[in-house]
mmCIF file of C-alpha atoms in Angstrom:
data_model
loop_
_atom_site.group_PDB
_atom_site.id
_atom_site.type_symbol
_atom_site.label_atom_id
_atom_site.label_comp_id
_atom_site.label_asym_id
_atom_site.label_seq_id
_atom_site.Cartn_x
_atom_site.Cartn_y
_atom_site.Cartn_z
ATOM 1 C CA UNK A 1 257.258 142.778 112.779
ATOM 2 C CA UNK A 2 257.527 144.676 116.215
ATOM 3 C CA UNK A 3 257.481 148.386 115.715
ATOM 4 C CA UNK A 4 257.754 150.645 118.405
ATOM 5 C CA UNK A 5 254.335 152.316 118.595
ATOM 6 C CA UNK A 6 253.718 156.202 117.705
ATOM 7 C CA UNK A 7 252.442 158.105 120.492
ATOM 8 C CA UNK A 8 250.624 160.665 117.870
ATOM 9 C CA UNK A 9 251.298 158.951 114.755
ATOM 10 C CA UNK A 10 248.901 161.019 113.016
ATOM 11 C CA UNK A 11 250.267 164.215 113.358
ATOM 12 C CA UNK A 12 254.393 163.538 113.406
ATOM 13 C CA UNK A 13 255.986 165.767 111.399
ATOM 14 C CA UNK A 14 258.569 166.389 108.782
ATOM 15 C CA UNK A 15 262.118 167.664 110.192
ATOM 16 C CA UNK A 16 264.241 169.338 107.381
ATOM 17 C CA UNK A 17 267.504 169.610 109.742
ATOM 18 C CA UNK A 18 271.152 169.506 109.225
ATOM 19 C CA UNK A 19 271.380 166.698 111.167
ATOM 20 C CA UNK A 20 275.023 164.871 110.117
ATOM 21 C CA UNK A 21 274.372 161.737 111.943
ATOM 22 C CA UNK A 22 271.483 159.701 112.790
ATOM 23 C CA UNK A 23 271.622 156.466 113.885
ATOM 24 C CA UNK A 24 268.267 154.089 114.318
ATOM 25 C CA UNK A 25 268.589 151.519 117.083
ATOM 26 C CA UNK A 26 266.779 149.008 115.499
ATOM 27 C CA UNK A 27 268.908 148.540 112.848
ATOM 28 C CA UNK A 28 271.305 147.039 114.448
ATOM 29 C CA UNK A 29 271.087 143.307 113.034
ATOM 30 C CA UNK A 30 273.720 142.512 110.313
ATOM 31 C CA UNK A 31 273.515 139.892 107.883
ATOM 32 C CA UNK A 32 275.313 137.113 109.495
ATOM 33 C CA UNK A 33 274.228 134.063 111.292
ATOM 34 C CA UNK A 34 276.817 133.049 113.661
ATOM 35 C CA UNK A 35 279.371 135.848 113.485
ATOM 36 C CA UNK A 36 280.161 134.610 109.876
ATOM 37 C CA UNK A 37 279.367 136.313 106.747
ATOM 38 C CA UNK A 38 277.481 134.784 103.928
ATOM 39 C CA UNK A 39 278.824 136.038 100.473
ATOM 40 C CA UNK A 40 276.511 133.891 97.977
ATOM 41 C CA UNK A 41 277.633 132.562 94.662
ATOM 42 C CA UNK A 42 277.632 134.614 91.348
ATOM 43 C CA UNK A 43 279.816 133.199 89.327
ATOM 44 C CA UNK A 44 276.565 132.458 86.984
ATOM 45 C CA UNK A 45 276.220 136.332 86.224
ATOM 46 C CA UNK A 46 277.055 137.584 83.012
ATOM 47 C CA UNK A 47 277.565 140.982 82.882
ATOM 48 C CA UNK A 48 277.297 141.653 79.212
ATOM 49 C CA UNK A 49 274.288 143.681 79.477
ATOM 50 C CA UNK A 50 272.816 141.372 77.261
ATOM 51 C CA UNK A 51 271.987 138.025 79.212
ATOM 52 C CA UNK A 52 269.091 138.050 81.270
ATOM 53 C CA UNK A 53 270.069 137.491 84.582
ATOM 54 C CA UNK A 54 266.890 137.581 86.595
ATOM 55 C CA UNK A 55 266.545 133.504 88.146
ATOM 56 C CA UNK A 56 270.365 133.927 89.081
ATOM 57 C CA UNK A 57 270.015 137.054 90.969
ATOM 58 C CA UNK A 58 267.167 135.898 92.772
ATOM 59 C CA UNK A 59 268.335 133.154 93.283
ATOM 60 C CA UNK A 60 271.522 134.192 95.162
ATOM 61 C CA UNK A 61 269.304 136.663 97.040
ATOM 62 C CA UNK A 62 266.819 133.833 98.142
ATOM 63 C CA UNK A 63 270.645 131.737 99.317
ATOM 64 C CA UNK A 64 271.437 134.328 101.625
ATOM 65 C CA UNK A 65 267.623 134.548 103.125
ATOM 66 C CA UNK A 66 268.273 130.720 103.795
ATOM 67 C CA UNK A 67 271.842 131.012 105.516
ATOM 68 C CA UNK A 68 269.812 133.492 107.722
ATOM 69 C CA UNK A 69 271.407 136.706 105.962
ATOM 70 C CA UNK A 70 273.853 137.309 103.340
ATOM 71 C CA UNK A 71 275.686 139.490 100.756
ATOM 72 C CA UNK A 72 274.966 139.412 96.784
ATOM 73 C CA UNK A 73 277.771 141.183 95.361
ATOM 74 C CA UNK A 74 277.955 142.704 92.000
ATOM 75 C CA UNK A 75 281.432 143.241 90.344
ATOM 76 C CA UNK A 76 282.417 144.913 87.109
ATOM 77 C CA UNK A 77 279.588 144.485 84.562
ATOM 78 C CA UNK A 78 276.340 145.247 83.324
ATOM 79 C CA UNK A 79 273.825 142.872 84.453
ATOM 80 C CA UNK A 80 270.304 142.887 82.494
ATOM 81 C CA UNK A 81 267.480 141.619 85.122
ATOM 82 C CA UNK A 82 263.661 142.016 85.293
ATOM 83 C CA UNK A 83 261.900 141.952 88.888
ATOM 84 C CA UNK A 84 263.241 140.741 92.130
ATOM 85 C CA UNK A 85 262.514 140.409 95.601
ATOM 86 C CA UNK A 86 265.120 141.391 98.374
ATOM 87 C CA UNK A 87 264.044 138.907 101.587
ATOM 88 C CA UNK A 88 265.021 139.573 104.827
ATOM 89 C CA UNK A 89 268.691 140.325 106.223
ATOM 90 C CA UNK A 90 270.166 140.494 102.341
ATOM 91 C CA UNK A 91 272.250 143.142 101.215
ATOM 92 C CA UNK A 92 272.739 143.910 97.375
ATOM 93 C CA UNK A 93 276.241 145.222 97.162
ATOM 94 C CA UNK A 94 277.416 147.006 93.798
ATOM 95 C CA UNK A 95 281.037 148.035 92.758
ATOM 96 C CA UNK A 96 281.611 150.953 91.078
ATOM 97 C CA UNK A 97 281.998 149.537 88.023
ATOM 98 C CA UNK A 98 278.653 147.605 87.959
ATOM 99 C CA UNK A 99 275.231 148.332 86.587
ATOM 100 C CA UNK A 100 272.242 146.541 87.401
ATOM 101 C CA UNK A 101 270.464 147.482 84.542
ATOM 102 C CA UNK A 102 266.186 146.717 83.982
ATOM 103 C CA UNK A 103 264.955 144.736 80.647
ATOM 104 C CA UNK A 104 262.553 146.749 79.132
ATOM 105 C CA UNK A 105 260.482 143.627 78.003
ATOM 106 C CA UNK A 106 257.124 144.333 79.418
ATOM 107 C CA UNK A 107 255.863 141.073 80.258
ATOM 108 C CA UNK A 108 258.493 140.528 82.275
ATOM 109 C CA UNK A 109 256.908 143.159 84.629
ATOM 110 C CA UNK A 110 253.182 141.440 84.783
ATOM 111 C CA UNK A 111 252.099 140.593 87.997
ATOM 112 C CA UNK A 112 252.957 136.746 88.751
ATOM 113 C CA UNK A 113 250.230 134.373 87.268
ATOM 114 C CA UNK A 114 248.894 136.926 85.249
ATOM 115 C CA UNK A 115 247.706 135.983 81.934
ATOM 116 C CA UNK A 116 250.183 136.927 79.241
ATOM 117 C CA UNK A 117 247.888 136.276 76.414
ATOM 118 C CA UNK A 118 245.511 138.891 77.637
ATOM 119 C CA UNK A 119 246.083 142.694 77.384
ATOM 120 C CA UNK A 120 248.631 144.576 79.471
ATOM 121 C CA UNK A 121 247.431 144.904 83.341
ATOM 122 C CA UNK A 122 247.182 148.192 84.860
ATOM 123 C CA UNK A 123 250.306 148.131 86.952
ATOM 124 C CA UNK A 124 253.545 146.027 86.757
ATOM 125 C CA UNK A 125 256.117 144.722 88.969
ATOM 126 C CA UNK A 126 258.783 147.164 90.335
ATOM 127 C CA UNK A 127 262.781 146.287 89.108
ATOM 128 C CA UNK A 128 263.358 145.837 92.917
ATOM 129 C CA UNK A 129 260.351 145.374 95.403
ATOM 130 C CA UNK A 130 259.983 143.943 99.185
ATOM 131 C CA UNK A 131 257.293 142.856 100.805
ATOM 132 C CA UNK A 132 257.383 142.061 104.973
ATOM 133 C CA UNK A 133 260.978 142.253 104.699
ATOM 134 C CA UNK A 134 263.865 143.326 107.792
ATOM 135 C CA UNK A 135 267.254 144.432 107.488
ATOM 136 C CA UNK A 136 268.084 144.631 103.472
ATOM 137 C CA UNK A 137 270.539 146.972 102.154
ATOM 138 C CA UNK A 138 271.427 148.162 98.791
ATOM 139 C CA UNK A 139 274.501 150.344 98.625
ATOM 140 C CA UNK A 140 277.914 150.201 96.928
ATOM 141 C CA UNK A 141 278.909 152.821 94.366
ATOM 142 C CA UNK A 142 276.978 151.019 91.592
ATOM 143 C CA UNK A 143 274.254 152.165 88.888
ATOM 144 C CA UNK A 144 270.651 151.028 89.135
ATOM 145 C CA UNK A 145 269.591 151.847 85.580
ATOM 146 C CA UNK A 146 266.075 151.575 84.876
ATOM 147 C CA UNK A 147 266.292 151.579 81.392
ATOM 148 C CA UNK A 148 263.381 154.429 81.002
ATOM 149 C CA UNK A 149 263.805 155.589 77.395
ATOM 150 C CA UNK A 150 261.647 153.132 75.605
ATOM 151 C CA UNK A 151 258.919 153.340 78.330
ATOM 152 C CA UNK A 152 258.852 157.475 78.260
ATOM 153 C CA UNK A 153 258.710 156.865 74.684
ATOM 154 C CA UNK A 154 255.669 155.066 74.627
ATOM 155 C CA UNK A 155 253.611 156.652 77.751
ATOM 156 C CA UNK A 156 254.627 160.527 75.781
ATOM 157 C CA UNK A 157 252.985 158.948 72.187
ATOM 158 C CA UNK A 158 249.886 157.023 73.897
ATOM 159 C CA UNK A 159 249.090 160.584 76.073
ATOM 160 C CA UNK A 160 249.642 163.014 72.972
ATOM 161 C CA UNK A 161 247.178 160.421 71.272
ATOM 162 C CA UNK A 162 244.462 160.768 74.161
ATOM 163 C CA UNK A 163 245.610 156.715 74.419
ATOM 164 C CA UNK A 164 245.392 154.535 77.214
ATOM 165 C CA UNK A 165 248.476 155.303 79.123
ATOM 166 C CA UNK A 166 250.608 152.430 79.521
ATOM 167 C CA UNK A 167 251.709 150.994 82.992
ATOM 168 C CA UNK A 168 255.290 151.540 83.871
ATOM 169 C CA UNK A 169 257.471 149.554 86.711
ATOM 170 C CA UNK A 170 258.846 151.755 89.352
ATOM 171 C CA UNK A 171 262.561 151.083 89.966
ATOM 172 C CA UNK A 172 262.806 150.257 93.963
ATOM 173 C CA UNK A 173 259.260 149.844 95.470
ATOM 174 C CA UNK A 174 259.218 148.454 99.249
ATOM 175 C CA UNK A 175 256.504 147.389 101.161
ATOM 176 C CA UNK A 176 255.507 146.841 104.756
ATOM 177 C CA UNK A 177 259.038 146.535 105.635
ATOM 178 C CA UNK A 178 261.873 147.573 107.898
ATOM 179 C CA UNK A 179 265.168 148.389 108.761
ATOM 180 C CA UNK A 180 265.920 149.476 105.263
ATOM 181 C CA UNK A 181 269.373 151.113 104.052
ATOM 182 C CA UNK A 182 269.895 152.461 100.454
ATOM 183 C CA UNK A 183 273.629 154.051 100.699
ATOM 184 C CA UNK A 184 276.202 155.855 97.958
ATOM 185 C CA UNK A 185 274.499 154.180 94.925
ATOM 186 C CA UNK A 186 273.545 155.945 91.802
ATOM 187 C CA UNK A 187 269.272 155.683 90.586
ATOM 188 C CA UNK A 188 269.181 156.440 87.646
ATOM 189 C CA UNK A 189 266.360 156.354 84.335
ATOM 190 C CA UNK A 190 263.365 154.581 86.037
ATOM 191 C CA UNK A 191 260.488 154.510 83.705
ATOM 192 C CA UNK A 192 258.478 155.883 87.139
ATOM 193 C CA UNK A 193 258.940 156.698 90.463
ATOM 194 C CA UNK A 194 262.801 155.946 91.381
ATOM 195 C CA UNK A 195 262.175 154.976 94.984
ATOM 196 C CA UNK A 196 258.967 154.007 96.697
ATOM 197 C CA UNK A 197 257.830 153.549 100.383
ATOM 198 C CA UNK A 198 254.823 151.885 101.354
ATOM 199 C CA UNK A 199 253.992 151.435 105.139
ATOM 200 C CA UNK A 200 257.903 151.090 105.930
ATOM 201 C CA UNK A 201 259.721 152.020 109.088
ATOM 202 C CA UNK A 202 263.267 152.620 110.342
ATOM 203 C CA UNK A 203 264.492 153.818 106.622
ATOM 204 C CA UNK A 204 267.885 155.272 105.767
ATOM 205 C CA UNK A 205 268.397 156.934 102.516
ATOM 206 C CA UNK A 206 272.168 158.423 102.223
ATOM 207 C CA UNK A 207 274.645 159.809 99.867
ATOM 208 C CA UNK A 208 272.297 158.678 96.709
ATOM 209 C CA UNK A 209 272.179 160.281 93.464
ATOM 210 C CA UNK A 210 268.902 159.962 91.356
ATOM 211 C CA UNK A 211 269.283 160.985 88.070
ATOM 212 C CA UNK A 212 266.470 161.638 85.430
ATOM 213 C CA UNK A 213 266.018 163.850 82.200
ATOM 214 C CA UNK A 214 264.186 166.555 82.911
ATOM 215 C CA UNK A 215 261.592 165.874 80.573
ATOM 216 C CA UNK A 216 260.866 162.358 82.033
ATOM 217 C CA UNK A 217 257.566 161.800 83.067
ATOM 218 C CA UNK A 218 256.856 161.072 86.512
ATOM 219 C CA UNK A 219 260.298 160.209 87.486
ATOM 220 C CA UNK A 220 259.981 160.838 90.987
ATOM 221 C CA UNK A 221 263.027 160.792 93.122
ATOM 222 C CA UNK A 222 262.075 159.357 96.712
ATOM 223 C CA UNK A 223 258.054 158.937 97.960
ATOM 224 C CA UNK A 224 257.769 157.347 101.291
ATOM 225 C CA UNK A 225 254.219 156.618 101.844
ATOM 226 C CA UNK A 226 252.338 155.712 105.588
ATOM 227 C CA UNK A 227 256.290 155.689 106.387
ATOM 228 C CA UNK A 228 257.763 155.914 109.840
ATOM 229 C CA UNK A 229 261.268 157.008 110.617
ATOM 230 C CA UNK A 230 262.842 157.699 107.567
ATOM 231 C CA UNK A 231 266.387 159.530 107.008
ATOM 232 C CA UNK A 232 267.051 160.914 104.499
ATOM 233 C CA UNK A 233 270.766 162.390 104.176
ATOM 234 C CA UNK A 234 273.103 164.346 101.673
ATOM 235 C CA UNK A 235 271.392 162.813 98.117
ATOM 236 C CA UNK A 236 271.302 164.479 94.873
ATOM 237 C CA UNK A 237 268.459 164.419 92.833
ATOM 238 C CA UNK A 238 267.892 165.662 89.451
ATOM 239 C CA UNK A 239 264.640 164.362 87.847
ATOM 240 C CA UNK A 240 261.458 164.888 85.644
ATOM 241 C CA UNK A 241 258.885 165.464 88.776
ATOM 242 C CA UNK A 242 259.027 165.494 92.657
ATOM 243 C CA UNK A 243 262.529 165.296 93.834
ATOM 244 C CA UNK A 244 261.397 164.104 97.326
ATOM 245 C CA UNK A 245 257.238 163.330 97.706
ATOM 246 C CA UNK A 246 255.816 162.504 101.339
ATOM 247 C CA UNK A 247 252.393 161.154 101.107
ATOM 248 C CA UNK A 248 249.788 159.726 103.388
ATOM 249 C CA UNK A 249 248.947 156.995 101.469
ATOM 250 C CA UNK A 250 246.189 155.324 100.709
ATOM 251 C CA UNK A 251 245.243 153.469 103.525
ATOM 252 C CA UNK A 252 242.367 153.450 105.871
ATOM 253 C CA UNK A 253 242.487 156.991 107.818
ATOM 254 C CA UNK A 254 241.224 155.282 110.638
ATOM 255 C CA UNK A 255 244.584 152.800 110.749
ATOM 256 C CA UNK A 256 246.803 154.463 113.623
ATOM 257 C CA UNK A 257 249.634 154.098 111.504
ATOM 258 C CA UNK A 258 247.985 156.139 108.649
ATOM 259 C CA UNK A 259 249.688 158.572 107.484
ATOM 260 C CA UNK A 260 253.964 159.921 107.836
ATOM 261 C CA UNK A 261 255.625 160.257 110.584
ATOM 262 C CA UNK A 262 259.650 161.587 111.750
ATOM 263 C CA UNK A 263 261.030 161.683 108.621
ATOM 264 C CA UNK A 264 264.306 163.597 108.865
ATOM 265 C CA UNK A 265 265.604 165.705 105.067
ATOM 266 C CA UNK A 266 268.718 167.037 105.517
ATOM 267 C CA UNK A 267 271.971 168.189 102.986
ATOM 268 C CA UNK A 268 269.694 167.102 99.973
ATOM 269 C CA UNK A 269 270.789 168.680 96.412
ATOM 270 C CA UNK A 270 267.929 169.483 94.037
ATOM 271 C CA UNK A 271 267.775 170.608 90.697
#
């Protein structure tokens, strides 16, 4: 990916600004190929909140990544998925009345190829991840429910125990990617960190509501990580920890991308 290069990217800072507009010019690439929108097929969702729907959302997300950008659009419904992967120039679209809602059976979470017969790994699949991805979106007014309850649950009774504490998927985690937008949709119950941001760049974050119980452990609302150029604009966060985290990550220091750089907070409600 071609990034513009940081002239001090080890000492940007953090701008908490009223800014009401912001616009990145890189992100200027929609998801068509030939001035034609690709809307891909769904007609095999069932939104029943019952039905695992996991192959046919990925697989409409991996249709529009071949038509060379595309739409997957969720309509009224609750649709039960474990983890997928948002590929280049796809946006997830959500009506109001939809819920993409995460299973909360574990092994769906393992890493891919891991051994299911042997004991849980220390860290599982995020609901939604990326990886060397350009121009997704996820935005509608929609729910992204991460189904936390059962995983609180258990991490709360193995740490009053002095247990091992179990792994828990984070709901969004995207890495080494750009030209990201996340508008008007609600986050809501991850069983970790709501929204994370590993060595990303060119990020918009807008009109989001992330909504935890208070109590919920490590329920973070936004963390970019080694992130450069990040918006962040008029969200609402209620949660169990940090409402917005930015971290250096955990790269080498000596990488001149290490560490955060012009991230932009503005018109954020906390509580």
């Amino acid at each position: 990916m071609k990034r513009i290069p940081l002239a001090n990217p080890r000492f940007g800072t953090v701008l908490m600004a009223a800014l009401s507009t912001f616009v990145f010019p890189a992100m200027a690439k929609s998801v068509t190929k030939n001035g034609k929108m690709f809307i891909a097929s769904t007609s095999d969702f069932v939104g029943d909140g019952k039905t695992d729907n996991t192959q046919q959302i990925q697989a409409a997300i991996d249709s529009c990544n071949a038509a060379g950008g595309g739409i997957v659009e969720f309509t009224a419904g609750t649709f039960l998925t474990g983890p997928i992967t948002l590929e280049s120039n796809v946006k997830l679209e959500l009506d109001s009345a939809a819920t993409l809602l995460g299973t909360t059976y574990t092994k769906a979470y393992y890493p891919a190829g891991y051994d299911t017969n042997l004991s849980a790994p220390s860290s599982l699949q995020p609901l939604i991840t990326s990886n060397n991805a350009s121009n997704i979106t996820i935005s509608g007014k929609g729910t992204i429910d991460g189904n936390g309850q059962p995983w609180w649950t258990a991490y709360n009774a193995a740490k009053a125990s002095g247990g091992t504490l179990p792994a828990r998927p984070r709901l969004i985690k995207l890495n080494h990617s750009q030209n990201i937008t996340i508008d008007s949709v609600m986050l809501q119950n991850s069983p970790q960190f709501h929204v994370s941001l590993e060595y990303c760049w060119y990020v918009q974050i807008r009109n989001v509501t992330i909504l935890a119980p208070s109590n919920s452990p490590n329920t973070d609302g936004i963390d970019p990580a080694t992130c450069h150029f990040v918006y962040i604009s008029h969200c609402r966060i209620d949660n169990g920890d940090d409402d917005i985290a930015v971290k250096s990550g955990k790269y080498d220091p000596t990488d001149p991308n290490a560490g955060c750089s012009n991230i932009w907070i503005s018109n954020w409600h906390v509580r």
